[in-house]
């Protein structure tokens, strides 16, 4: 056999059926032996190749194109006479076994290769090539084309002469490759996915920032802003942690869904609480007294109580005594409308250098109003206390709980229960609003409550209150208030100067007496406003020249006919009408109890909006009169075949029903004796069947009302005598008080001695 020229293939393996081009001079040889070589070491197996083309290259040597034919094992080598290395070889062409033996392997191999090609993005040409290969050995050799197999693997395939073994080996290599490719692809996909998502988000955020900037919203991201605000808010630790937790939740969520806007609202509220802010508390009783005096006329008792209250607080603070939790009482101002309760609350704030917030409780029936709704509610909000703190901007304001007598309770929960907690110094340092759901320290708040009447305040609340009563003003006090406060305020409000209009006290008194009927001064201020408005109009339109002095005629001219009549004289001119004194929702008032008789059979008819207590009083009154008819000089048969009708006009229904008792007795007795009631006398007192007169409440208010209504005598139950001390001296001077213990004393005082015939 002929020896073949050996051509070393450095780091490359050529297989049968594979074309290669090498730069080598092969002389005139038709065939050569291509032998893989690595690190100068030849393999022991090579491929016999046919030379299909030779090209002479420009300048240096040749290039030949060779085509592998079959395997060969190398034998001995020797140089020929031209110095060319030639080797002996043994041809090892493939011995393909029967197709049946390799069919499954082949199918498997093709499938794996197809998949690999698929993954590499083959355009179909290589697939077609692989498909065109017939013969198991040749098929196994296609692994030699694979760029992913290394030199050693390829050499292994070359060295495996047994076709079945070789196919198995190739299949093994290709499977490994496929697995590797798959893993690589998965990783790449994952990475790409992540990267794409990040990129997408990045772009969206950039866009959002741009839009926000365009809208003039701030630069930093929303979360950053909250972060700074939370850091600056000076919250207690627990609250700050809660805020940070919510902020984290918000950040995780991105700020575009509904939930995140709820978190923002929550954070906004949390930040709205002035956690670390407080006004410098000024507990100086002298200064406080000065402020209270400057703002309010009269009310000496009230001012003194408030000053004392502050003085005690000051002492306790100075001596380092903790706020006494048991004695923590709430200043509560109770009195008729317009008597300055709200405005004195403002003065307390001014006197102590605190902020003032008014919190109206009128009509509040729901605990959630006070405490807020839990956050799980749609549209939940914090309660009024949190809102009050926000409005105050400090943690130690004066909060006025206005109209505590008008809170109600129903199935939505009792608001007074929440208020109790708020007002209880033992609990209110850790008040929990349902919405915020963090602890709020309310212990520095100075609570002041107001009410018109005491009896509708929930008892548990009333128990904790330190009550200061506002009983209404006397005419002289009203004149003084008008002079010092209302007049200057209205003058200024109507665009005038104090030196342009004047009015004497007598004129002011006329306005008070003839145009107002109230315990407070609201209506008075309105009337003065009207008066000054008319005056301002006249000055502005040139009708008169400033300065203007307003006299009684000008008052009548501006305010019209007197609005208040002293009707006692007219009403009591006939027998059967008595003047009672009562306390209603708007203060003291006079009321006329009317009695009449008519055909019937000795019964009692009641009209007017009388409560049960008053109806009972009326029955007792009638029984008393009947059983004492002889002493009273009433004809025994006066009631034969007749009914008595008692009427109390609506609008003057007293809060304390029984106090009209003696008035009813007097009215009935007057009717039956035909003796009219003295027109100058007013009365109040409860009556028993035995004819005793029992004490009543609100004496001062009643006396003031009697005075305002032009009465000059008041019948007062014995046990109320001490209360007369509360009546201002100037009123006391003008009144005569009759202290009584029994009804016959009352009747002796009240009934005129002359009898009048009743018109039929
Ligand atoms: N003693 C007073 N001195 C000066 N001004 C007074 C005095 N009393 C009341 N006023 C004025 O009368 C007006 C009404 O008072 P305010 O609103 O405080 O009444 P209130 O007692 O709160 O009534 P309500 O029960 O209806 O709430 C206020 O403008 C107040 O300044
Ligand atoms: Mg008020």
Short mmCIF file of C-alpha atoms and ligand atoms in Angstrom, two decimals, residues 292-300 303 333-347 358 400 402-403 405-406 450-453 470 473 477 480-482 484-486 489-490 493 519-523 525 585, ligand 1:
data_model
loop_
_atom_site.label_atom_id
_atom_site.label_comp_id
_atom_site.label_asym_id
_atom_site.label_seq_id
_atom_site.Cartn_x
_atom_site.Cartn_y
_atom_site.Cartn_z
CA UNK A 292 -61.08 88.53 81.10
CA UNK A 293 -61.95 91.98 82.42
CA UNK A 294 -61.03 93.66 79.19
CA UNK A 295 -63.19 91.31 77.13
CA UNK A 296 -66.24 91.05 79.34
CA UNK A 297 -68.35 93.34 81.36
CA UNK A 298 -69.71 92.09 84.66
CA UNK A 299 -69.68 88.29 85.15
CA UNK A 300 -67.56 88.89 88.24
CA UNK A 303 -64.24 85.54 86.04
CA UNK A 333 -70.41 77.15 81.47
CA UNK A 334 -74.16 76.79 81.68
CA UNK A 335 -76.61 79.53 80.85
CA UNK A 336 -79.08 81.00 78.39
CA UNK A 337 -78.07 81.96 74.85
CA UNK A 338 -76.11 85.12 74.23
CA UNK A 339 -74.76 85.43 77.74
CA UNK A 340 -71.13 85.23 76.64
CA UNK A 341 -70.23 81.59 77.27
CA UNK A 342 -68.54 81.02 73.96
CA UNK A 343 -66.87 84.37 74.01
CA UNK A 344 -65.53 83.87 77.53
CA UNK A 345 -64.06 80.58 76.30
CA UNK A 346 -62.14 82.53 73.70
CA UNK A 347 -60.98 84.87 76.40
CA UNK A 358 -64.74 75.45 69.07
CA UNK A 400 -64.60 74.36 73.67
CA UNK A 402 -70.09 73.73 72.71
CA UNK A 403 -73.65 72.64 73.46
CA UNK A 405 -76.52 69.48 76.45
CA UNK A 406 -77.54 68.80 72.86
CA UNK A 450 -70.93 74.99 77.43
CA UNK A 451 -74.62 74.21 77.70
CA UNK A 452 -77.88 76.11 77.86
CA UNK A 453 -79.46 73.86 80.46
CA UNK A 470 -74.46 82.29 83.59
CA UNK A 473 -77.99 90.06 82.74
CA UNK A 477 -75.65 95.18 83.11
CA UNK A 480 -73.05 98.56 80.52
CA UNK A 481 -72.21 95.75 78.10
CA UNK A 482 -73.76 97.72 75.28
CA UNK A 484 -68.42 99.16 76.57
CA UNK A 485 -68.57 96.37 74.00
CA UNK A 486 -71.57 96.11 71.69
CA UNK A 489 -68.21 97.07 67.89
CA UNK A 490 -71.33 97.98 65.93
CA UNK A 493 -68.81 97.57 61.84
CA UNK A 519 -81.35 86.80 79.11
CA UNK A 520 -78.28 87.52 76.98
CA UNK A 521 -77.35 90.34 74.68
CA UNK A 522 -77.59 88.93 71.15
CA UNK A 523 -80.83 90.59 70.23
CA UNK A 525 -76.50 93.74 69.64
CA UNK A 585 -84.33 76.91 77.33
N1 LIG B 1 -70.44 90.15 79.67
C1 LIG B 1 -70.21 90.44 78.40
N2 LIG B 1 -69.35 91.40 78.06
C2 LIG B 1 -69.12 91.69 76.77
N3 LIG B 1 -69.70 91.06 75.74
C3 LIG B 1 -70.57 90.08 76.01
C4 LIG B 1 -70.85 89.71 77.35
N4 LIG B 1 -71.74 88.71 77.32
C5 LIG B 1 -72.00 88.45 76.02
N5 LIG B 1 -71.28 89.26 75.23
C6 LIG B 1 -71.30 89.27 73.77
O1 LIG B 1 -72.52 88.72 73.32
C7 LIG B 1 -72.35 87.94 72.16
C8 LIG B 1 -72.95 86.57 72.32
O2 LIG B 1 -72.22 85.80 73.25
P1 LIG B 1 -71.83 84.29 73.06
O3 LIG B 1 -71.85 83.93 71.63
O4 LIG B 1 -70.62 84.02 73.83
O5 LIG B 1 -73.08 83.62 73.74
P2 LIG B 1 -73.25 82.16 74.26
O6 LIG B 1 -73.46 82.24 75.72
O7 LIG B 1 -72.17 81.30 73.77
O8 LIG B 1 -74.65 81.77 73.60
P3 LIG B 1 -75.15 80.35 73.03
O9 LIG B 1 -75.62 79.58 74.24
O10 LIG B 1 -76.29 80.73 72.16
O11 LIG B 1 -74.01 79.76 72.35
C9 LIG B 1 -70.87 87.88 71.92
O12 LIG B 1 -70.57 88.77 70.89
C10 LIG B 1 -70.27 88.35 73.21
O13 LIG B 1 -69.08 89.04 72.99
#
